[in-house]
Structures are given as structure tokens and as C-alpha cells.
């Protein structure tokens, strides 16, 4: 788990794992560019997350909770996509998975 207590740093940070999870917690006033990808795991974005670009996963699901905004597409293979009260400005595509927006399945 990575936690940032302040949001005034400069430069880049990289977090990687082979067979484990990565959890990042930032202050409410943080502004960051995040790139996330996975082969055998899901991606879960909590509340108020802004994503610029596509989010993709193989053998894992994608989940975006309240007040998130994705300015790109969502794509999974063998995983579902769940969007709760969030906005996606791109294509949503899954192979062998369900797409759920709010409480309703759309696939």
C-alpha cells in the first residue's frame, strides 16, 4: 500500500507488483496522472477519480465508483465492468463479462 500525506511533490513515482495488489491513497486535493494496467487482476477506482485515457485489463474486472469520470474507453477480456454514478466518455467493451451501470446490467 502506498499513502501520500501531501500532494505537493514533483516528479514521478512507479509502483509494480507481479502477484499482488497495489493500493494507492492520495489526499482529496491531489492531482495526478495515473496509468494502470493488469493481466490477471481487476482495477477499482474509488470516489472522485478522474481518468484521461483508456483503461484495459485481461482476466480481471473494472469498477468505477461514485463521481468518477473516465475520458476514454473501458475494455476487458474475461472480466466485467461496473460503473456506479460515474461518467465514461468513450466506448465500453467486454468479452466474456457483464457491463453494469448503476444497478442494471446492460449486456
CSV table of N, CA, C and O in Angstrom, one decimal:
chain,number,residue,atom,x,y,z
A,1,UNK,N,0.8,-1.2,0.0
A,1,UNK,CA,0.0,0.0,0.0
A,1,UNK,C,0.9,1.2,0.0
A,1,UNK,O,1.9,1.3,0.7
A,2,UNK,N,0.5,2.2,-0.8
A,2,UNK,CA,1.2,3.5,-0.8
A,2,UNK,C,0.3,4.6,-0.4
A,2,UNK,O,-0.9,4.7,-0.9
A,3,UNK,N,0.7,5.4,0.5
A,3,UNK,CA,-0.1,6.5,1.0
A,3,UNK,C,0.7,7.8,0.9
A,3,UNK,O,1.9,7.9,1.3
A,4,UNK,N,0.1,8.8,0.3
A,4,UNK,CA,0.8,10.2,0.2
A,4,UNK,C,0.0,11.1,1.2
A,4,UNK,O,-1.2,11.4,1.0
A,5,UNK,N,0.7,11.6,2.2
A,5,UNK,CA,0.1,12.6,3.1
A,5,UNK,C,0.1,14.0,2.6
A,5,UNK,O,-0.7,14.8,3.0
A,6,UNK,N,0.9,14.3,1.6
A,6,UNK,CA,0.9,15.6,1.0
A,6,UNK,C,0.8,15.5,-0.5
A,6,UNK,O,1.1,14.5,-1.1
A,7,UNK,N,0.3,16.5,-1.2
A,7,UNK,CA,0.1,16.5,-2.6
A,7,UNK,C,0.9,17.5,-3.4
A,7,UNK,O,0.6,17.9,-4.4
A,8,UNK,N,2.0,17.9,-2.8
A,8,UNK,CA,2.8,19.0,-3.4
A,8,UNK,C,4.2,18.5,-3.9
A,8,UNK,O,5.1,19.3,-4.1
A,9,UNK,N,4.3,17.2,-4.2
A,9,UNK,CA,5.6,16.7,-4.7
A,9,UNK,C,5.6,16.9,-6.2
A,9,UNK,O,4.6,17.1,-6.9
A,10,UNK,N,6.8,16.8,-6.8
A,10,UNK,CA,7.0,16.8,-8.2
A,10,UNK,C,7.7,15.6,-8.7
A,10,UNK,O,8.3,14.8,-7.9
A,11,UNK,N,7.7,15.3,-9.9
A,11,UNK,CA,8.4,14.1,-10.4
A,11,UNK,C,7.4,13.0,-10.6
A,11,UNK,O,6.2,13.1,-10.6
A,12,UNK,N,8.0,11.8,-10.7
A,12,UNK,CA,7.1,10.6,-11.0
A,12,UNK,C,7.4,9.6,-9.9
A,12,UNK,O,8.4,9.6,-9.2
A,13,UNK,N,6.4,8.7,-9.8
A,13,UNK,CA,6.5,7.5,-8.9
A,13,UNK,C,6.0,6.3,-9.6
A,13,UNK,O,5.0,6.4,-10.4
A,14,UNK,N,6.6,5.2,-9.4
A,14,UNK,CA,6.2,4.0,-10.1
A,14,UNK,C,6.0,2.8,-9.1
A,14,UNK,O,6.8,2.6,-8.2
A,15,UNK,N,4.8,2.2,-9.1
A,15,UNK,CA,4.5,1.1,-8.2
A,15,UNK,C,4.3,-0.2,-9.1
A,15,UNK,O,3.5,-0.1,-10.0
A,16,UNK,N,4.9,-1.3,-8.8
A,16,UNK,CA,4.7,-2.5,-9.6
A,16,UNK,C,4.6,-3.7,-8.7
A,16,UNK,O,5.1,-3.7,-7.6
A,17,UNK,N,3.9,-4.7,-9.2
A,17,UNK,CA,3.8,-6.0,-8.5
A,17,UNK,C,3.6,-7.1,-9.5
A,17,UNK,O,3.1,-6.8,-10.6
A,18,UNK,N,4.1,-8.3,-9.2
A,18,UNK,CA,3.9,-9.4,-10.1
A,18,UNK,C,2.7,-10.2,-9.7
A,18,UNK,O,1.8,-10.5,-10.5
A,19,UNK,N,2.6,-10.7,-8.5
A,19,UNK,CA,1.5,-11.5,-8.0
A,19,UNK,C,0.9,-10.9,-6.7
A,19,UNK,O,0.7,-11.6,-5.7
A,20,UNK,N,0.5,-9.6,-6.7
A,20,UNK,CA,0.0,-9.0,-5.6
A,20,UNK,C,-0.8,-7.8,-6.0
A,20,UNK,O,-1.0,-7.5,-7.1
A,21,UNK,N,-1.3,-7.1,-5.0
A,21,UNK,CA,-2.1,-5.9,-5.3
A,21,UNK,C,-1.4,-4.6,-5.0
A,21,UNK,O,-0.4,-4.6,-4.3
A,22,UNK,N,-1.8,-3.5,-5.7
A,22,UNK,CA,-1.3,-2.2,-5.4
A,22,UNK,C,-2.4,-1.3,-5.0
A,22,UNK,O,-3.4,-1.2,-5.7
A,23,UNK,N,-2.3,-0.7,-3.8
A,23,UNK,CA,-3.3,0.2,-3.3
A,23,UNK,C,-2.7,1.6,-3.1
A,23,UNK,O,-1.7,1.7,-2.5
A,24,UNK,N,-3.3,2.6,-3.7
A,24,UNK,CA,-2.7,4.0,-3.6
A,24,UNK,C,-3.8,4.9,-3.0
A,24,UNK,O,-5.0,4.9,-3.4
A,25,UNK,N,-3.4,5.6,-2.0
A,25,UNK,CA,-4.3,6.5,-1.3
A,25,UNK,C,-3.7,7.9,-1.3
A,25,UNK,O,-2.6,8.1,-0.9
A,26,UNK,N,-4.5,8.9,-1.9
A,26,UNK,CA,-4.0,10.2,-2.0
A,26,UNK,C,-4.9,11.2,-1.3
A,26,UNK,O,-6.1,10.9,-1.1
A,27,UNK,N,-4.4,12.4,-0.9
A,27,UNK,CA,-5.2,13.4,-0.3
A,27,UNK,C,-6.3,13.9,-1.2
A,27,UNK,O,-6.2,13.7,-2.4
A,28,UNK,N,-7.4,14.4,-0.7
A,28,UNK,CA,-8.5,14.9,-1.5
A,28,UNK,C,-8.1,15.9,-2.5
A,28,UNK,O,-8.7,16.0,-3.6
A,29,UNK,N,-7.1,16.8,-2.2
A,29,UNK,CA,-6.7,17.8,-3.1
A,29,UNK,C,-5.6,17.4,-4.1
A,29,UNK,O,-5.0,18.2,-4.8
A,30,UNK,N,-5.3,16.1,-4.2
A,30,UNK,CA,-4.2,15.7,-5.1
A,30,UNK,C,-4.7,15.7,-6.5
A,30,UNK,O,-5.8,15.5,-6.8
A,31,UNK,N,-3.7,16.0,-7.4
A,31,UNK,CA,-3.9,16.0,-8.8
A,31,UNK,C,-2.8,15.1,-9.4
A,31,UNK,O,-1.6,15.5,-9.2
A,32,UNK,N,-3.1,14.0,-10.1
A,32,UNK,CA,-2.1,13.1,-10.5
A,32,UNK,C,-2.5,12.5,-11.8
A,32,UNK,O,-3.6,12.3,-12.1
A,33,UNK,N,-1.5,12.1,-12.7
A,33,UNK,CA,-1.7,11.3,-13.8
A,33,UNK,C,-1.4,9.9,-13.5
A,33,UNK,O,-0.3,9.6,-13.0
A,34,UNK,N,-2.4,9.0,-13.6
A,34,UNK,CA,-2.2,7.6,-13.2
A,34,UNK,C,-2.4,6.7,-14.4
A,34,UNK,O,-3.4,6.9,-15.2
A,35,UNK,N,-1.5,5.8,-14.6
A,35,UNK,CA,-1.6,4.8,-15.7
A,35,UNK,C,-1.7,3.4,-15.0
A,35,UNK,O,-0.8,3.1,-14.2
A,36,UNK,N,-2.8,2.7,-15.2
A,36,UNK,CA,-2.9,1.4,-14.6
A,36,UNK,C,-3.2,0.3,-15.6
A,36,UNK,O,-4.0,0.6,-16.5
A,37,UNK,N,-2.6,-0.8,-15.5
A,37,UNK,CA,-2.9,-1.9,-16.4
A,37,UNK,C,-2.7,-3.2,-15.6
A,37,UNK,O,-2.0,-3.3,-14.6
A,38,UNK,N,-3.4,-4.3,-16.0
A,38,UNK,CA,-3.3,-5.5,-15.3
A,38,UNK,C,-3.5,-6.7,-16.3
A,38,UNK,O,-4.2,-6.5,-17.3
A,39,UNK,N,-2.9,-7.8,-16.0
A,39,UNK,CA,-3.1,-9.0,-16.8
A,39,UNK,C,-4.1,-10.0,-16.1
A,39,UNK,O,-5.1,-10.4,-16.6
A,40,UNK,N,-3.8,-10.3,-14.9
A,40,UNK,CA,-4.7,-11.2,-14.1
A,40,UNK,C,-5.2,-10.6,-12.8
A,40,UNK,O,-5.0,-11.0,-11.7
A,41,UNK,N,-5.9,-9.5,-13.0
A,41,UNK,CA,-6.4,-8.8,-11.8
A,41,UNK,C,-7.3,-7.6,-12.2
A,41,UNK,O,-7.3,-7.2,-13.4
A,42,UNK,N,-8.1,-7.1,-11.3
A,42,UNK,CA,-9.0,-6.0,-11.6
A,42,UNK,C,-8.5,-4.7,-11.3
A,42,UNK,O,-7.4,-4.6,-10.6
A,43,UNK,N,-9.2,-3.7,-11.7
A,43,UNK,CA,-8.8,-2.3,-11.4
A,43,UNK,C,-10.1,-1.7,-10.8
A,43,UNK,O,-11.2,-1.7,-11.4
A,44,UNK,N,-9.9,-1.1,-9.6
A,44,UNK,CA,-11.0,-0.5,-8.9
A,44,UNK,C,-10.6,1.0,-8.6
A,44,UNK,O,-9.7,1.2,-7.9
A,45,UNK,N,-11.4,1.9,-9.1
A,45,UNK,CA,-11.2,3.3,-8.8
A,45,UNK,C,-12.3,3.8,-7.9
A,45,UNK,O,-13.5,3.6,-8.1
A,46,UNK,N,-11.9,4.3,-6.7
A,46,UNK,CA,-12.9,4.8,-5.7
A,46,UNK,C,-13.6,6.0,-6.2
A,46,UNK,O,-13.8,6.3,-7.3
A,47,UNK,N,-14.0,6.8,-5.2
A,47,UNK,CA,-14.8,8.0,-5.5
A,47,UNK,C,-13.9,9.1,-6.0
A,47,UNK,O,-12.8,9.3,-5.7
A,48,UNK,N,-14.5,10.0,-6.8
A,48,UNK,CA,-13.9,11.2,-7.4
A,48,UNK,C,-12.6,11.0,-8.1
A,48,UNK,O,-11.7,11.7,-8.0
A,49,UNK,N,-12.5,9.9,-8.9
A,49,UNK,CA,-11.3,9.6,-9.7
A,49,UNK,C,-11.6,10.1,-11.1
A,49,UNK,O,-12.6,9.9,-11.7
A,50,UNK,N,-10.6,10.9,-11.6
A,50,UNK,CA,-10.6,11.4,-13.0
A,50,UNK,C,-9.6,10.7,-13.8
A,50,UNK,O,-8.4,10.6,-13.4
A,51,UNK,N,-10.0,10.0,-14.9
A,51,UNK,CA,-9.1,9.2,-15.7
A,51,UNK,C,-9.1,9.8,-17.1
A,51,UNK,O,-10.1,10.0,-17.7
A,52,UNK,N,-7.9,10.1,-17.6
A,52,UNK,CA,-7.7,10.5,-19.0
A,52,UNK,C,-7.0,9.4,-19.8
A,52,UNK,O,-5.9,9.1,-19.6
A,53,UNK,N,-7.7,8.7,-20.7
A,53,UNK,CA,-7.2,7.7,-21.4
A,53,UNK,C,-7.9,6.4,-21.2
A,53,UNK,O,-8.9,6.3,-20.5
A,54,UNK,N,-7.6,5.4,-22.0
A,54,UNK,CA,-8.2,4.1,-21.9
A,54,UNK,C,-7.8,3.3,-20.7
A,54,UNK,O,-6.6,3.4,-20.3
A,55,UNK,N,-8.7,2.4,-20.2
A,55,UNK,CA,-8.4,1.5,-19.1
A,55,UNK,C,-8.6,0.1,-19.6
A,55,UNK,O,-9.7,-0.2,-20.1
A,56,UNK,N,-7.7,-0.8,-19.5
A,56,UNK,CA,-7.8,-2.1,-20.0
A,56,UNK,C,-7.3,-3.1,-19.1
A,56,UNK,O,-6.4,-2.9,-18.3
A,57,UNK,N,-7.9,-4.3,-19.1
A,57,UNK,CA,-7.5,-5.4,-18.3
A,57,UNK,C,-7.8,-6.7,-19.0
A,57,UNK,O,-8.8,-6.8,-19.8
A,58,UNK,N,-7.0,-7.8,-18.7
A,58,UNK,CA,-7.3,-9.1,-19.2
A,58,UNK,C,-7.4,-10.0,-18.0
A,58,UNK,O,-6.6,-9.9,-17.1
A,59,UNK,N,-8.5,-10.8,-17.9
A,59,UNK,CA,-8.7,-11.7,-16.8
A,59,UNK,C,-9.0,-10.9,-15.5
A,59,UNK,O,-8.5,-11.4,-14.4
A,60,UNK,N,-9.6,-9.8,-15.6
A,60,UNK,CA,-10.0,-9.1,-14.4
A,60,UNK,C,-11.0,-8.0,-14.7
A,60,UNK,O,-11.3,-7.7,-15.9
A,61,UNK,N,-11.7,-7.5,-13.7
A,61,UNK,CA,-12.8,-6.6,-13.9
A,61,UNK,C,-12.3,-5.1,-13.7
A,61,UNK,O,-11.3,-4.9,-13.2
A,62,UNK,N,-13.2,-4.2,-14.1
A,62,UNK,CA,-13.0,-2.8,-13.9
A,62,UNK,C,-14.2,-2.3,-13.1
A,62,UNK,O,-15.3,-2.6,-13.4
A,63,UNK,N,-13.9,-1.4,-12.1
A,63,UNK,CA,-15.0,-0.9,-11.3
A,63,UNK,C,-14.7,0.6,-11.0
A,63,UNK,O,-13.6,0.9,-10.5
A,64,UNK,N,-15.7,1.4,-11.3
A,64,UNK,CA,-15.6,2.9,-11.0
A,64,UNK,C,-16.7,3.3,-10.2
A,64,UNK,O,-17.9,3.1,-10.5
A,65,UNK,N,-16.4,3.8,-9.0
A,65,UNK,CA,-17.5,4.2,-8.0
A,65,UNK,C,-17.9,5.6,-8.2
A,65,UNK,O,-17.6,6.3,-9.2
A,66,UNK,N,-18.6,6.2,-7.3
A,66,UNK,CA,-19.3,7.4,-7.3
A,66,UNK,C,-18.4,8.6,-7.8
A,66,UNK,O,-17.3,8.8,-7.3
A,67,UNK,N,-19.0,9.4,-8.7
A,67,UNK,CA,-18.4,10.7,-9.1
A,67,UNK,C,-17.1,10.5,-9.8
A,67,UNK,O,-16.3,11.4,-9.7
A,68,UNK,N,-16.8,9.4,-10.4
A,68,UNK,CA,-15.6,9.2,-11.2
A,68,UNK,C,-15.9,9.6,-12.6
A,68,UNK,O,-17.0,9.6,-13.1
A,69,UNK,N,-14.9,10.0,-13.4
A,69,UNK,CA,-15.0,10.4,-14.8
A,69,UNK,C,-13.9,9.8,-15.6
A,69,UNK,O,-12.7,10.1,-15.3
A,70,UNK,N,-14.2,9.0,-16.6
A,70,UNK,CA,-13.2,8.4,-17.5
A,70,UNK,C,-13.3,9.1,-18.8
A,70,UNK,O,-14.4,9.0,-19.5
A,71,UNK,N,-12.3,9.8,-19.2
A,71,UNK,CA,-12.2,10.4,-20.6
A,71,UNK,C,-11.5,9.5,-21.5
A,71,UNK,O,-10.3,9.7,-21.9
A,72,UNK,N,-12.1,8.4,-21.8
A,72,UNK,CA,-11.5,7.3,-22.7
A,72,UNK,C,-12.4,6.1,-22.6
A,72,UNK,O,-13.5,6.2,-22.2
A,73,UNK,N,-11.9,5.0,-23.1
A,73,UNK,CA,-12.7,3.8,-23.1
A,73,UNK,C,-12.3,2.8,-22.0
A,73,UNK,O,-11.3,2.9,-21.4
A,74,UNK,N,-13.2,1.9,-21.8
A,74,UNK,CA,-13.0,0.8,-20.9
A,74,UNK,C,-13.1,-0.5,-21.7
A,74,UNK,O,-14.0,-0.8,-22.5
A,75,UNK,N,-12.1,-1.4,-21.5
A,75,UNK,CA,-12.0,-2.7,-22.2
A,75,UNK,C,-11.6,-3.8,-21.4
A,75,UNK,O,-10.5,-3.7,-20.7
A,76,UNK,N,-12.3,-4.9,-21.3
A,76,UNK,CA,-11.9,-6.1,-20.6
A,76,UNK,C,-12.0,-7.3,-21.4
A,76,UNK,O,-12.9,-7.4,-22.3
A,77,UNK,N,-11.2,-8.3,-21.1
A,77,UNK,CA,-11.4,-9.7,-21.6
A,77,UNK,C,-11.5,-10.6,-20.4
A,77,UNK,O,-10.7,-10.5,-19.5
A,78,UNK,N,-12.6,-11.4,-20.4
A,78,UNK,CA,-12.8,-12.3,-19.2
A,78,UNK,C,-13.0,-11.5,-17.9
A,78,UNK,O,-12.5,-12.0,-16.9
A,79,UNK,N,-13.7,-10.4,-18.0
A,79,UNK,CA,-14.0,-9.7,-16.7
A,79,UNK,C,-15.1,-8.7,-17.0
A,79,UNK,O,-15.4,-8.3,-18.1
A,80,UNK,N,-15.8,-8.4,-15.9
A,80,UNK,CA,-16.9,-7.5,-16.0
A,80,UNK,C,-16.5,-6.0,-15.8
A,80,UNK,O,-15.4,-5.7,-15.3
A,81,UNK,N,-17.5,-5.1,-16.1
A,81,UNK,CA,-17.3,-3.7,-15.9
A,81,UNK,C,-18.4,-3.2,-15.1
A,81,UNK,O,-19.6,-3.4,-15.5
A,82,UNK,N,-18.2,-2.5,-14.0
A,82,UNK,CA,-19.2,-1.9,-13.2
A,82,UNK,C,-18.9,-0.4,-13.0
A,82,UNK,O,-17.8,0.0,-12.7
A,83,UNK,N,-20.0,0.4,-13.3
A,83,UNK,CA,-19.9,1.8,-13.3
A,83,UNK,C,-21.0,2.3,-12.4
A,83,UNK,O,-22.2,2.1,-12.7
A,84,UNK,N,-20.7,3.0,-11.2
A,84,UNK,CA,-21.7,3.4,-10.3
A,84,UNK,C,-21.7,5.0,-10.3
A,84,UNK,O,-20.7,5.5,-9.8
A,85,UNK,N,-22.7,5.6,-10.8
A,85,UNK,CA,-22.9,7.0,-10.8
A,85,UNK,C,-21.6,7.7,-11.2
A,85,UNK,O,-21.1,8.7,-10.6
A,86,UNK,N,-21.1,7.3,-12.3
A,86,UNK,CA,-19.9,7.9,-12.9
A,86,UNK,C,-20.1,8.1,-14.4
A,86,UNK,O,-21.0,7.5,-15.0
A,87,UNK,N,-19.2,8.8,-15.0
A,87,UNK,CA,-19.3,9.1,-16.4
A,87,UNK,C,-18.1,8.5,-17.2
A,87,UNK,O,-17.0,8.6,-16.8
A,88,UNK,N,-18.5,8.0,-18.4
A,88,UNK,CA,-17.4,7.4,-19.3
A,88,UNK,C,-17.6,8.1,-20.6
A,88,UNK,O,-18.7,8.0,-21.2
A,89,UNK,N,-16.6,8.8,-21.2
A,89,UNK,CA,-16.7,9.5,-22.5
A,89,UNK,C,-16.0,8.6,-23.5
A,89,UNK,O,-15.2,9.1,-24.3
A,90,UNK,N,-16.3,7.4,-23.7
A,90,UNK,CA,-15.7,6.5,-24.7
A,90,UNK,C,-16.4,5.2,-24.8
A,90,UNK,O,-17.4,5.0,-24.1
A,91,UNK,N,-15.9,4.3,-25.5
A,91,UNK,CA,-16.5,3.0,-25.7
A,91,UNK,C,-16.3,2.2,-24.5
A,91,UNK,O,-15.3,2.2,-23.9
A,92,UNK,N,-17.3,1.3,-24.2
A,92,UNK,CA,-17.2,0.3,-23.2
A,92,UNK,C,-17.4,-1.0,-23.8
A,92,UNK,O,-18.4,-1.3,-24.5
A,93,UNK,N,-16.4,-1.9,-23.6
A,93,UNK,CA,-16.3,-3.2,-24.3
A,93,UNK,C,-15.8,-4.3,-23.4
A,93,UNK,O,-14.9,-4.1,-22.7
A,94,UNK,N,-16.5,-5.4,-23.4
A,94,UNK,CA,-16.0,-6.6,-22.7
A,94,UNK,C,-16.3,-7.8,-23.5
A,94,UNK,O,-17.2,-7.9,-24.3
A,95,UNK,N,-15.4,-8.8,-23.3
A,95,UNK,CA,-15.5,-10.1,-23.9
A,95,UNK,C,-15.6,-11.1,-22.7
A,95,UNK,O,-14.8,-11.0,-21.8
A,96,UNK,N,-16.7,-11.9,-22.7
A,96,UNK,CA,-16.9,-12.8,-21.6
A,96,UNK,C,-17.1,-12.2,-20.3
A,96,UNK,O,-16.6,-12.6,-19.3
A,97,UNK,N,-17.8,-11.0,-20.2
A,97,UNK,CA,-18.1,-10.4,-19.0
A,97,UNK,C,-19.4,-9.5,-19.1
A,97,UNK,O,-19.9,-9.2,-20.2
A,98,UNK,N,-19.9,-9.1,-18.0
A,98,UNK,CA,-21.1,-8.3,-18.0
A,98,UNK,C,-20.7,-6.8,-17.8
A,98,UNK,O,-19.7,-6.5,-17.2
A,99,UNK,N,-21.6,-5.9,-18.3
A,99,UNK,CA,-21.4,-4.5,-18.1
A,99,UNK,C,-22.6,-4.1,-17.2
A,99,UNK,O,-23.8,-4.3,-17.6
A,100,UNK,N,-22.3,-3.5,-16.0
A,100,UNK,CA,-23.3,-3.0,-15.1
A,100,UNK,C,-23.2,-1.5,-14.9
A,100,UNK,O,-22.1,-1.0,-14.5
A,101,UNK,N,-24.2,-0.7,-15.2
A,101,UNK,CA,-24.2,0.7,-15.0
A,101,UNK,C,-25.3,1.0,-13.9
A,101,UNK,O,-26.4,0.7,-14.1
A,102,UNK,N,-24.9,1.5,-12.7
A,102,UNK,CA,-25.8,1.6,-11.6
A,102,UNK,C,-26.1,0.2,-11.1
A,102,UNK,O,-25.2,-0.6,-10.8
A,103,UNK,N,-27.4,-0.1,-11.0
A,103,UNK,CA,-27.8,-1.4,-10.6
A,103,UNK,C,-28.3,-2.3,-11.7
A,103,UNK,O,-28.8,-3.3,-11.5
A,104,UNK,N,-28.2,-1.8,-13.0
A,104,UNK,CA,-28.7,-2.5,-14.1
A,104,UNK,C,-27.6,-3.0,-15.0
A,104,UNK,O,-26.7,-2.3,-15.4
A,105,UNK,N,-27.8,-4.3,-15.4
A,105,UNK,CA,-26.8,-4.9,-16.4
A,105,UNK,C,-27.3,-4.4,-17.8
A,105,UNK,O,-28.4,-4.4,-18.1
A,106,UNK,N,-26.3,-4.0,-18.6
A,106,UNK,CA,-26.6,-3.6,-20.0
A,106,UNK,C,-26.2,-4.6,-21.0
A,106,UNK,O,-26.3,-4.4,-22.2
A,107,UNK,N,-25.6,-5.7,-20.6
A,107,UNK,CA,-25.1,-6.7,-21.5
A,107,UNK,C,-25.7,-8.0,-21.1
A,107,UNK,O,-25.7,-8.3,-19.9
